């Protein structure tokens, strides 16, 4: 209220408008702050609280739109405060996405974040002598960049990074802050993330084409008529990233980022379906969820990993599959053990030690332990094989998971990365694993391993069309093989898992023919083993790989006669 007026001078209706706005604003903040207290796992506990929070923010947003003039005059509403509300709604949508894996929510988050920038809601912040407001603006930029990365809006990401860099520079010059290094690290991380793809697709004018690698209608080859495969559906996925020195941004390593997109369909823009374009209205419900639910765990401790795994296992619906993706540093057994424990004798992959202190246990005590404690051993996953389980291990000790035991007779498959790469490939490992790259975008990985840093768009599109034919043939190799383990076929009915299996076979066959990959440790493996003659060493598939190499003019990278390779 303006200084010259007393409360009695203000019309009752306008006073009520201000009171109602303050109530909604306080309530929204209270509910939003409560979100961080909700458990991060489980599908049901959070839904009613999220719904209430969303309702209040929807009311608050519409209320400030309808009463903007009164709130400007009587409350002194500033544009950055409107930006804060829009930013919170953007965050809500992003967290809806994380909780549900419904990619349409990403578009909704993008709409609100985009409006903040287009309408310059935070523009006046720089003129106020309040560093905490500038930090709000910087955090908004960081969140907006994450959403743009997930939507593959790379051109916009580059613009936002430039703007964020200028904002950080202005912030650190105006205020003598201690968080300058932190913000500079954010810039370095996102810059490395943008440059992580080893090969780029170029237009005729040499501008970069942004390619989406999410599941599209034509991505997975359809099942042949009469083909007998399992009816299992991928319902839940744990995506775990704990690789040292891998490019990351906002608790997403590049491997996690790629795998989460491999398990999603292309997003549908809700705004174009449910409201007029150009308006900014919160939309609560998307179309039916078609993506598996995912948990993204960046450097989890063993106890965190086990908690999320147990929650997923508990809530897994009937006839559904749980997928576990492990991108982590290998942990190898330390010498001979006095006694053998099946599933615990071969090491595994690293879990985070920082936050896992058991009864104040010391390092010295741990050195004497029989088995590495901060490690996910194959045996740790045995209890979860009571339900259909699909495991992908990308690690220098992925071979430990060959020693699996299917105790309960449920469908179980492990896809395992090479444990050793040629030096030229190993040198690129900071930009993400080659194995995961094959599961995410086979053509990108194939081009990368052949040393191509760029491909013209026309060649890329022809090669993708050719790969669709190759993938149809691989699908038939898998389903028509008489010696293949039934577990592969039981997972083959699900589109996501079918595509992962086909890409795995393609990766294995391509690396077997490649001249740089000479050792058995440089080839992917699986549990159960695939019949090699029917799949990864099939002469038809080898012929296809050489045709693809000719299309990209990289024949010299491969053995022309497959017999030369052995």
XYZ file of C-alpha atoms in Angstrom:
566
model
C 0.000 0.000 0.000
C 1.273 3.431 -0.829
C 2.704 5.511 2.021
C 0.284 8.444 1.641
C -2.804 6.286 2.057
C -4.162 4.683 5.174
C -5.874 1.334 5.032
C -9.275 3.029 5.431
C -8.762 5.012 2.201
C -8.589 1.814 0.152
C -11.866 0.385 -1.151
C -12.935 -2.769 0.628
C -12.901 -4.871 -2.565
C -9.314 -3.860 -3.334
C -8.246 -4.514 0.248
C -9.798 -8.001 -0.014
C -7.916 -8.576 -3.300
C -4.599 -7.821 -1.585
C -5.498 -10.011 1.421
C -6.509 -12.926 -0.833
C -3.309 -12.569 -2.857
C -1.152 -12.590 0.293
C -2.977 -15.683 1.527
C -2.428 -17.533 -1.776
C 1.214 -16.424 -1.918
C 1.937 -17.622 1.645
C 0.066 -20.885 1.091
C 1.919 -21.579 -2.167
C 5.317 -20.978 -0.540
C 4.408 -23.207 2.392
C 3.283 -26.065 0.124
C 6.266 -25.674 -2.219
C 8.733 -25.806 0.675
C 6.998 -28.968 1.890
C 7.761 -30.766 -1.377
C 11.347 -31.382 -0.310
C 10.107 -33.357 2.711
C 8.227 -35.877 0.542
C 9.919 -39.247 -0.010
C 11.595 -39.339 -3.431
C 10.599 -42.943 -4.032
C 7.216 -44.614 -4.287
C 4.509 -43.704 -6.805
C 1.601 -42.817 -4.554
C 2.693 -40.931 -1.437
C 3.468 -37.689 -3.249
C 0.523 -37.381 -5.644
C -2.096 -35.757 -3.404
C 0.431 -33.249 -2.004
C 1.628 -32.346 -5.504
C -2.006 -31.940 -6.574
C -2.739 -29.514 -3.724
C 0.433 -27.511 -4.450
C -0.412 -27.337 -8.122
C -3.995 -26.184 -7.405
C -2.784 -23.309 -5.236
C -0.198 -22.189 -7.809
C -2.806 -22.341 -10.583
C -5.131 -20.123 -8.505
C -2.288 -17.756 -7.620
C -1.218 -17.427 -11.269
C -4.752 -16.708 -12.507
C -5.429 -14.377 -9.566
C -2.425 -12.141 -10.295
C -3.409 -12.069 -13.996
C -6.987 -10.982 -13.209
C -6.042 -8.408 -10.545
C -2.698 -7.143 -11.858
C -3.619 -3.434 -11.741
C -4.909 -3.538 -8.152
C -1.874 -5.573 -7.046
C 0.484 -3.132 -8.804
C -1.138 -0.100 -7.156
C -2.060 -1.420 -3.719
C 0.438 -4.224 -3.057
C 3.384 -2.919 -5.058
C 3.697 -6.186 -7.015
C 7.043 -6.302 -8.804
C 7.736 -8.106 -12.061
C 10.393 -10.315 -10.473
C 7.713 -11.564 -8.040
C 5.549 -12.632 -10.986
C 8.685 -14.275 -12.403
C 9.134 -16.156 -9.129
C 5.614 -17.598 -9.353
C 6.155 -18.601 -13.005
C 9.531 -20.134 -12.068
C 7.933 -22.175 -9.270
C 5.267 -23.481 -11.682
C 8.078 -24.400 -14.109
C 9.830 -26.256 -11.279
C 6.591 -28.055 -10.388
C 6.191 -29.269 -13.958
C 9.831 -30.386 -14.060
C 9.366 -32.355 -10.826
C 6.153 -33.852 -12.230
C 8.309 -35.043 -15.120
C 10.916 -36.536 -12.763
C 8.196 -38.284 -10.750
C 6.144 -39.595 -13.675
C 8.595 -39.732 -16.640
C 5.854 -38.132 -18.743
C 7.813 -36.011 -21.222
C 4.851 -33.739 -21.996
C 5.439 -32.060 -18.634
C 8.851 -30.916 -19.908
C 7.107 -28.852 -22.573
C 4.913 -27.267 -19.900
C 7.968 -26.392 -17.787
C 9.574 -24.947 -20.906
C 6.508 -22.736 -21.593
C 6.766 -21.068 -18.188
C 10.564 -20.720 -18.194
C 10.430 -19.327 -21.718
C 7.771 -16.745 -20.756
C 9.933 -15.471 -17.881
C 12.697 -14.645 -20.342
C 10.451 -13.309 -23.114
C 8.558 -11.033 -20.704
C 11.743 -9.954 -18.890
C 10.251 -10.719 -15.471
C 13.708 -10.734 -13.857
C 15.047 -7.710 -15.759
C 14.740 -5.233 -12.849
C 16.532 -7.560 -10.410
C 19.943 -6.281 -11.512
C 18.994 -2.739 -10.483
C 18.237 -3.755 -6.888
C 20.999 -3.994 -4.336
C 19.968 -7.487 -3.208
C 22.324 -10.346 -4.118
C 19.764 -12.979 -3.055
C 17.445 -11.791 -5.862
C 20.228 -12.096 -8.441
C 20.899 -15.656 -7.207
C 17.211 -16.455 -7.858
C 17.730 -15.252 -11.426
C 20.898 -17.355 -11.861
C 19.145 -20.445 -10.509
C 16.271 -19.834 -12.902
C 18.750 -19.825 -15.792
C 20.349 -23.088 -14.609
C 16.925 -24.784 -14.348
C 15.845 -23.455 -17.747
C 19.047 -24.849 -19.296
C 18.377 -28.337 -17.831
C 14.865 -28.393 -19.353
C 16.216 -27.186 -22.726
C 18.907 -29.902 -22.672
C 16.256 -32.560 -22.025
C 14.168 -31.167 -24.909
C 17.267 -31.044 -27.180
C 16.897 -27.298 -27.758
C 20.651 -26.974 -28.195
C 20.652 -23.659 -30.074
C 18.692 -22.055 -27.258
C 20.967 -23.683 -24.652
C 23.966 -21.924 -26.212
C 22.160 -18.549 -26.070
C 21.133 -19.145 -22.433
C 24.674 -20.147 -21.448
C 25.990 -16.900 -22.960
C 23.373 -14.880 -21.054
C 24.075 -16.783 -17.831
C 27.795 -16.120 -18.241
C 27.130 -12.381 -18.544
C 24.784 -12.457 -15.535
C 27.402 -14.288 -13.432
C 30.067 -11.785 -14.420
C 27.802 -8.870 -13.493
C 26.829 -10.554 -10.201
C 30.416 -11.239 -9.108
C 31.546 -7.708 -9.997
C 28.711 -6.000 -8.114
C 28.725 -8.185 -5.014
C 31.779 -9.554 -3.263
C 30.421 -13.111 -3.122
C 31.889 -16.429 -2.080
C 29.975 -18.472 -4.672
C 31.779 -17.195 -7.773
C 33.706 -20.463 -8.220
C 30.492 -22.488 -7.915
C 28.777 -20.512 -10.667
C 31.823 -20.689 -12.919
C 31.814 -24.476 -12.421
C 28.158 -24.551 -13.540
C 29.197 -22.791 -16.768
C 32.097 -25.199 -17.358
C 29.861 -28.233 -16.768
C 27.147 -27.160 -19.186
C 29.727 -26.169 -21.841
C 31.290 -29.667 -21.627
C 27.828 -31.259 -21.721
C 26.908 -29.450 -24.951
C 30.131 -30.623 -26.607
C 29.825 -34.252 -25.448
C 28.448 -35.736 -28.690
C 31.477 -37.049 -30.617
C 29.886 -36.631 -34.054
C 27.649 -33.824 -35.345
C 25.180 -33.834 -38.231
C 25.553 -30.872 -40.598
C 23.191 -29.100 -43.004
C 24.340 -28.072 -46.479
C 25.411 -24.702 -45.027
C 27.447 -26.560 -42.341
C 25.138 -25.511 -39.506
C 24.572 -28.227 -36.888
C 21.320 -30.213 -37.076
C 19.814 -31.153 -33.707
C 18.716 -34.797 -33.799
C 16.408 -36.305 -31.195
C 17.185 -39.868 -30.109
C 14.010 -40.598 -28.150
C 11.733 -43.424 -29.247
C 9.666 -42.498 -32.285
C 6.979 -44.473 -34.075
C 9.360 -45.962 -36.617
C 12.293 -46.489 -34.186
C 11.591 -50.074 -33.111
C 10.869 -52.658 -35.814
C 7.324 -54.010 -35.489
C 6.763 -57.584 -34.396
C 6.093 -60.016 -37.230
C 2.570 -61.371 -37.443
C 2.214 -64.565 -35.460
C 5.511 -64.007 -33.650
C 5.344 -65.545 -30.179
C 7.001 -63.211 -27.648
C 6.359 -62.318 -24.030
C 3.719 -59.777 -23.018
C 5.903 -58.154 -20.351
C 5.967 -54.348 -20.189
C 8.837 -52.173 -18.963
C 7.266 -50.315 -16.032
C 10.161 -49.052 -13.908
C 13.808 -48.141 -14.461
C 16.638 -47.158 -12.131
C 19.259 -45.110 -13.958
C 22.406 -44.950 -11.852
C 25.473 -42.845 -12.643
C 28.668 -43.125 -10.614
C 31.527 -42.739 -13.086
C 34.539 -40.746 -12.014
C 35.447 -37.803 -14.261
C 32.489 -38.103 -16.626
C 30.845 -34.972 -18.039
C 27.825 -34.023 -15.905
C 25.350 -31.217 -15.353
C 22.847 -30.863 -12.528
C 23.298 -34.385 -11.130
C 22.992 -35.965 -14.581
C 26.056 -37.625 -16.083
C 26.132 -37.775 -19.882
C 25.524 -41.561 -19.720
C 22.454 -41.061 -17.491
C 21.207 -38.324 -19.825
C 21.510 -40.614 -22.847
C 19.922 -43.627 -21.189
C 16.939 -41.684 -19.839
C 16.194 -40.500 -23.401
C 16.542 -44.057 -24.729
C 13.673 -44.946 -22.358
C 11.321 -42.137 -23.437
C 9.042 -41.394 -26.359
C 9.146 -38.064 -28.137
C 7.280 -35.494 -26.010
C 3.877 -34.222 -27.069
C 3.302 -30.513 -26.563
C 0.291 -30.259 -24.245
C -0.111 -26.533 -24.830
C -1.038 -27.129 -28.475
C -3.540 -29.796 -27.473
C -5.336 -28.294 -24.511
C -5.131 -24.511 -24.653
C -4.731 -21.672 -27.068
C -1.185 -21.079 -28.137
C 0.355 -17.917 -26.761
C -1.481 -18.164 -23.437
C 0.283 -19.277 -20.309
C -2.120 -21.551 -18.467
C -1.107 -24.441 -16.222
C -2.409 -27.742 -17.623
C -2.729 -30.396 -15.017
C -3.154 -33.715 -16.784
C -1.212 -35.025 -19.775
C -2.263 -37.809 -22.101
C -1.800 -41.347 -20.770
C 1.695 -42.160 -19.584
C 3.541 -44.199 -22.155
C 7.053 -44.064 -20.721
C 8.405 -46.344 -18.009
C 8.737 -44.622 -14.658
C 12.362 -43.735 -13.872
C 14.505 -42.953 -10.855
C 17.655 -40.968 -11.651
C 20.327 -41.657 -9.035
C 23.552 -39.674 -9.265
C 26.342 -41.173 -7.149
C 23.994 -42.915 -4.694
C 25.250 -44.659 -1.593
C 24.516 -48.368 -1.300
C 21.700 -47.700 1.175
C 20.080 -45.095 -1.121
C 20.338 -47.403 -4.123
C 18.867 -50.296 -2.165
C 16.006 -48.140 -0.850
C 14.965 -47.012 -4.343
C 15.414 -50.523 -5.728
C 13.201 -51.969 -2.994
C 10.516 -49.317 -3.593
C 10.514 -50.068 -7.353
C 10.401 -53.804 -6.701
C 7.544 -53.440 -4.235
C 5.383 -51.324 -6.548
C 6.127 -53.191 -9.790
C 2.765 -54.157 -11.379
C 2.011 -57.691 -12.563
C 3.515 -58.700 -15.928
C 5.984 -55.827 -15.696
C 9.758 -55.483 -15.903
C 12.201 -53.571 -13.727
C 15.257 -52.234 -15.581
C 18.479 -51.395 -13.744
C 21.066 -49.347 -15.630
C 24.464 -49.080 -13.950
C 27.050 -46.675 -15.328
C 29.744 -46.830 -12.702
C 33.424 -47.323 -11.938
C 34.380 -50.997 -11.549
C 35.318 -52.469 -8.169
C 37.557 -55.539 -8.411
C 38.015 -58.275 -5.778
C 41.007 -57.608 -3.517
C 42.886 -60.899 -3.300
C 41.751 -64.351 -2.278
C 38.925 -64.785 0.209
C 38.961 -67.453 2.921
C 35.425 -68.411 1.984
C 33.370 -68.095 -1.180
C 30.005 -66.426 -1.383
C 28.281 -66.846 -4.741
C 27.635 -63.467 -6.344
C 30.164 -61.688 -4.095
C 33.492 -63.075 -5.348
C 33.951 -61.009 -8.491
C 33.548 -57.434 -7.317
C 30.947 -55.221 -8.961
C 30.412 -51.495 -9.437
C 31.132 -48.607 -7.094
C 28.544 -46.971 -4.861
C 29.195 -43.639 -3.185
C 31.063 -43.704 0.128
C 30.618 -40.041 1.121
C 27.324 -40.325 2.938
C 27.398 -43.981 4.011
C 28.838 -44.222 7.502
C 27.857 -47.412 9.266
C 28.040 -47.126 13.067
C 30.911 -44.637 12.770
C 32.977 -47.324 11.062
C 36.529 -46.288 10.198
C 38.601 -46.825 7.064
C 41.106 -48.961 8.962
C 38.353 -51.332 9.996
C 37.136 -51.610 6.443
C 40.530 -52.570 5.037
C 40.292 -55.838 6.959
C 36.848 -56.653 5.494
C 36.458 -59.744 3.339
C 34.406 -57.971 0.645
C 34.252 -54.372 -0.564
C 31.341 -52.751 1.264
C 30.707 -49.723 -0.968
C 30.041 -51.840 -4.023
C 26.952 -53.218 -5.710
C 27.815 -56.901 -6.106
C 25.817 -59.177 -8.453
C 24.678 -61.025 -5.325
C 23.035 -57.829 -4.027
C 20.560 -58.081 -6.904
C 19.653 -61.761 -6.386
C 16.591 -61.034 -4.174
C 15.129 -58.819 -6.913
C 15.242 -61.622 -9.505
C 11.932 -62.801 -8.016
C 10.381 -60.511 -10.648
C 11.364 -59.953 -14.310
C 14.659 -58.041 -14.304
C 16.547 -56.418 -17.190
C 20.049 -55.214 -16.241
C 22.503 -53.067 -18.211
C 25.998 -52.675 -16.764
C 28.403 -50.169 -18.310
C 31.591 -50.517 -16.288
C 35.213 -51.614 -16.356
C 34.069 -54.598 -14.248
C 30.790 -55.385 -16.039
C 32.099 -58.956 -16.437
C 31.343 -59.551 -12.732
C 27.649 -59.700 -13.695
C 28.231 -62.675 -16.002
C 28.335 -64.664 -12.774
C 24.630 -64.246 -12.190
C 22.396 -67.010 -10.932
C 18.731 -67.076 -11.885
C 17.418 -68.552 -8.646
C 13.689 -68.038 -9.195
C 13.159 -68.853 -12.872
C 11.832 -65.395 -13.728
C 12.938 -63.673 -16.975
C 16.417 -62.214 -16.432
C 18.826 -60.617 -18.921
C 22.075 -58.704 -18.320
C 23.657 -56.651 -21.109
C 27.313 -56.022 -20.288
C 29.692 -53.454 -21.729
C 33.238 -54.188 -22.897
C 35.652 -54.012 -19.969
C 38.507 -52.648 -22.069
C 38.577 -50.282 -25.046
C 41.320 -49.407 -27.555
C 43.257 -46.321 -26.446
C 41.650 -43.960 -28.976
C 38.185 -44.856 -27.630
C 39.306 -44.828 -23.993
C 40.628 -41.287 -24.400
C 37.056 -40.174 -25.187
C 35.499 -41.814 -22.118
C 35.027 -38.511 -20.274
C 32.444 -37.610 -22.942
C 30.459 -40.751 -22.185
C 30.769 -44.487 -22.729
C 30.787 -45.925 -26.255
C 28.572 -48.826 -25.126
C 25.840 -46.530 -23.790
C 26.191 -44.390 -26.914
C 25.368 -47.477 -29.041
C 22.243 -48.147 -26.931
C 21.213 -44.474 -27.252
C 22.087 -43.756 -30.896
C 23.722 -46.611 -32.827
C 24.566 -44.436 -35.837
C 26.194 -41.755 -33.670
C 28.295 -44.451 -31.953
C 29.171 -46.176 -35.239
C 30.290 -42.850 -36.751
C 32.280 -42.007 -33.632
C 34.153 -45.314 -33.497
C 35.092 -44.824 -37.148
C 36.617 -41.442 -36.355
C 33.972 -39.264 -38.052
C 33.534 -35.900 -36.344
C 30.716 -34.809 -38.693
C 28.242 -36.244 -41.210
C 26.182 -34.433 -43.845
C 22.453 -34.567 -43.147
C 21.566 -36.383 -46.400
C 24.015 -39.208 -45.649
C 22.810 -39.403 -42.032
C 19.172 -39.800 -43.141
C 20.047 -42.481 -45.724
C 22.120 -44.352 -43.127
C 19.255 -44.156 -40.578
C 16.835 -45.541 -43.164
C 19.290 -48.376 -43.891
C 19.654 -49.095 -40.153
C 15.881 -49.534 -39.847
C 16.174 -52.413 -42.348
C 19.182 -53.823 -40.449
C 17.214 -53.688 -37.188
C 14.285 -55.558 -38.764
C 16.718 -58.293 -39.776
C 18.283 -58.424 -36.286
C 14.782 -58.720 -34.792
C 14.118 -61.723 -37.016
C 17.483 -63.277 -36.097
C 16.531 -63.095 -32.421
C 12.992 -64.434 -32.773
C 13.822 -67.165 -35.300
C 16.875 -68.558 -33.525
C 16.272 -72.089 -32.257
C 18.956 -71.931 -29.585
C 18.310 -68.512 -28.040
C 17.455 -68.368 -24.326
C 13.738 -67.759 -23.797
C 14.458 -64.774 -21.509
C 15.341 -62.646 -24.558
C 12.015 -63.476 -26.199
C 10.053 -62.805 -23.024
C 11.358 -59.211 -23.037
C 10.980 -58.773 -26.802
C 7.309 -57.746 -26.690
C 8.166 -54.388 -25.070
C 9.193 -51.706 -27.591
C 11.904 -50.138 -25.426
C 13.500 -53.462 -24.471
C 13.237 -54.790 -28.034
C 15.147 -51.776 -29.326
C 17.806 -52.083 -26.587
C 18.336 -55.773 -27.418
C 18.577 -55.056 -31.157
C 21.009 -52.177 -30.606
C 23.078 -54.398 -28.300
C 23.401 -57.040 -31.031
C 24.322 -54.375 -33.591
C 26.974 -52.932 -31.240
C 28.464 -56.390 -30.592
C 28.611 -57.245 -34.289
C 30.083 -53.867 -35.314
C 32.869 -53.994 -32.707
C 33.746 -57.601 -33.655
C 34.392 -56.485 -37.242
C 36.228 -53.280 -36.317
C 40.002 -53.464 -36.743
C 40.785 -51.641 -33.476
C 38.820 -54.079 -31.313
C 41.007 -57.136 -31.059
C 40.556 -58.599 -27.585
C 37.592 -60.527 -26.232
C 37.391 -57.999 -23.358
C 36.636 -55.304 -25.952
C 33.342 -56.940 -26.953
C 30.023 -56.645 -25.100
C 28.698 -59.797 -23.439
C 25.371 -60.895 -22.049
C 23.822 -63.194 -19.469
C 22.450 -65.543 -20.665
C 24.789 -65.748 -23.668
C 23.385 -65.036 -27.093
C 23.884 -67.730 -29.762
C 26.710 -65.975 -31.638
C 26.249 -67.621 -35.055
C 22.582 -66.605 -35.133
C 23.176 -63.023 -33.976
C 26.429 -61.111 -33.362
C 28.486 -63.241 -35.785
C 25.759 -63.678 -38.393
C 27.154 -63.364 -41.938
C 24.078 -61.349 -42.990
C 24.660 -58.846 -40.200
C 28.355 -58.589 -41.029
C 27.401 -57.857 -44.654
C 25.046 -55.092 -43.450
C 27.778 -53.521 -41.304
C 30.174 -53.406 -44.255
C 27.431 -51.835 -46.403
C 26.880 -49.167 -43.745
C 30.635 -48.561 -43.568
C 30.698 -48.100 -47.371
C 27.797 -45.650 -47.150
C 29.826 -43.550 -44.658
C 33.083 -44.111 -46.571
C 34.813 -45.787 -43.595
C 35.369 -49.288 -45.038
C 39.047 -49.133 -44.036
C 38.018 -49.340 -40.336
C 36.607 -52.857 -40.796
C 37.781 -56.289 -41.887
C 36.293 -56.832 -45.337
C 36.372 -60.595 -44.950
C 34.944 -61.556 -41.572
C 37.320 -64.533 -41.444
C 40.236 -62.091 -41.226
C 38.901 -60.936 -37.881
C 39.428 -64.266 -36.153
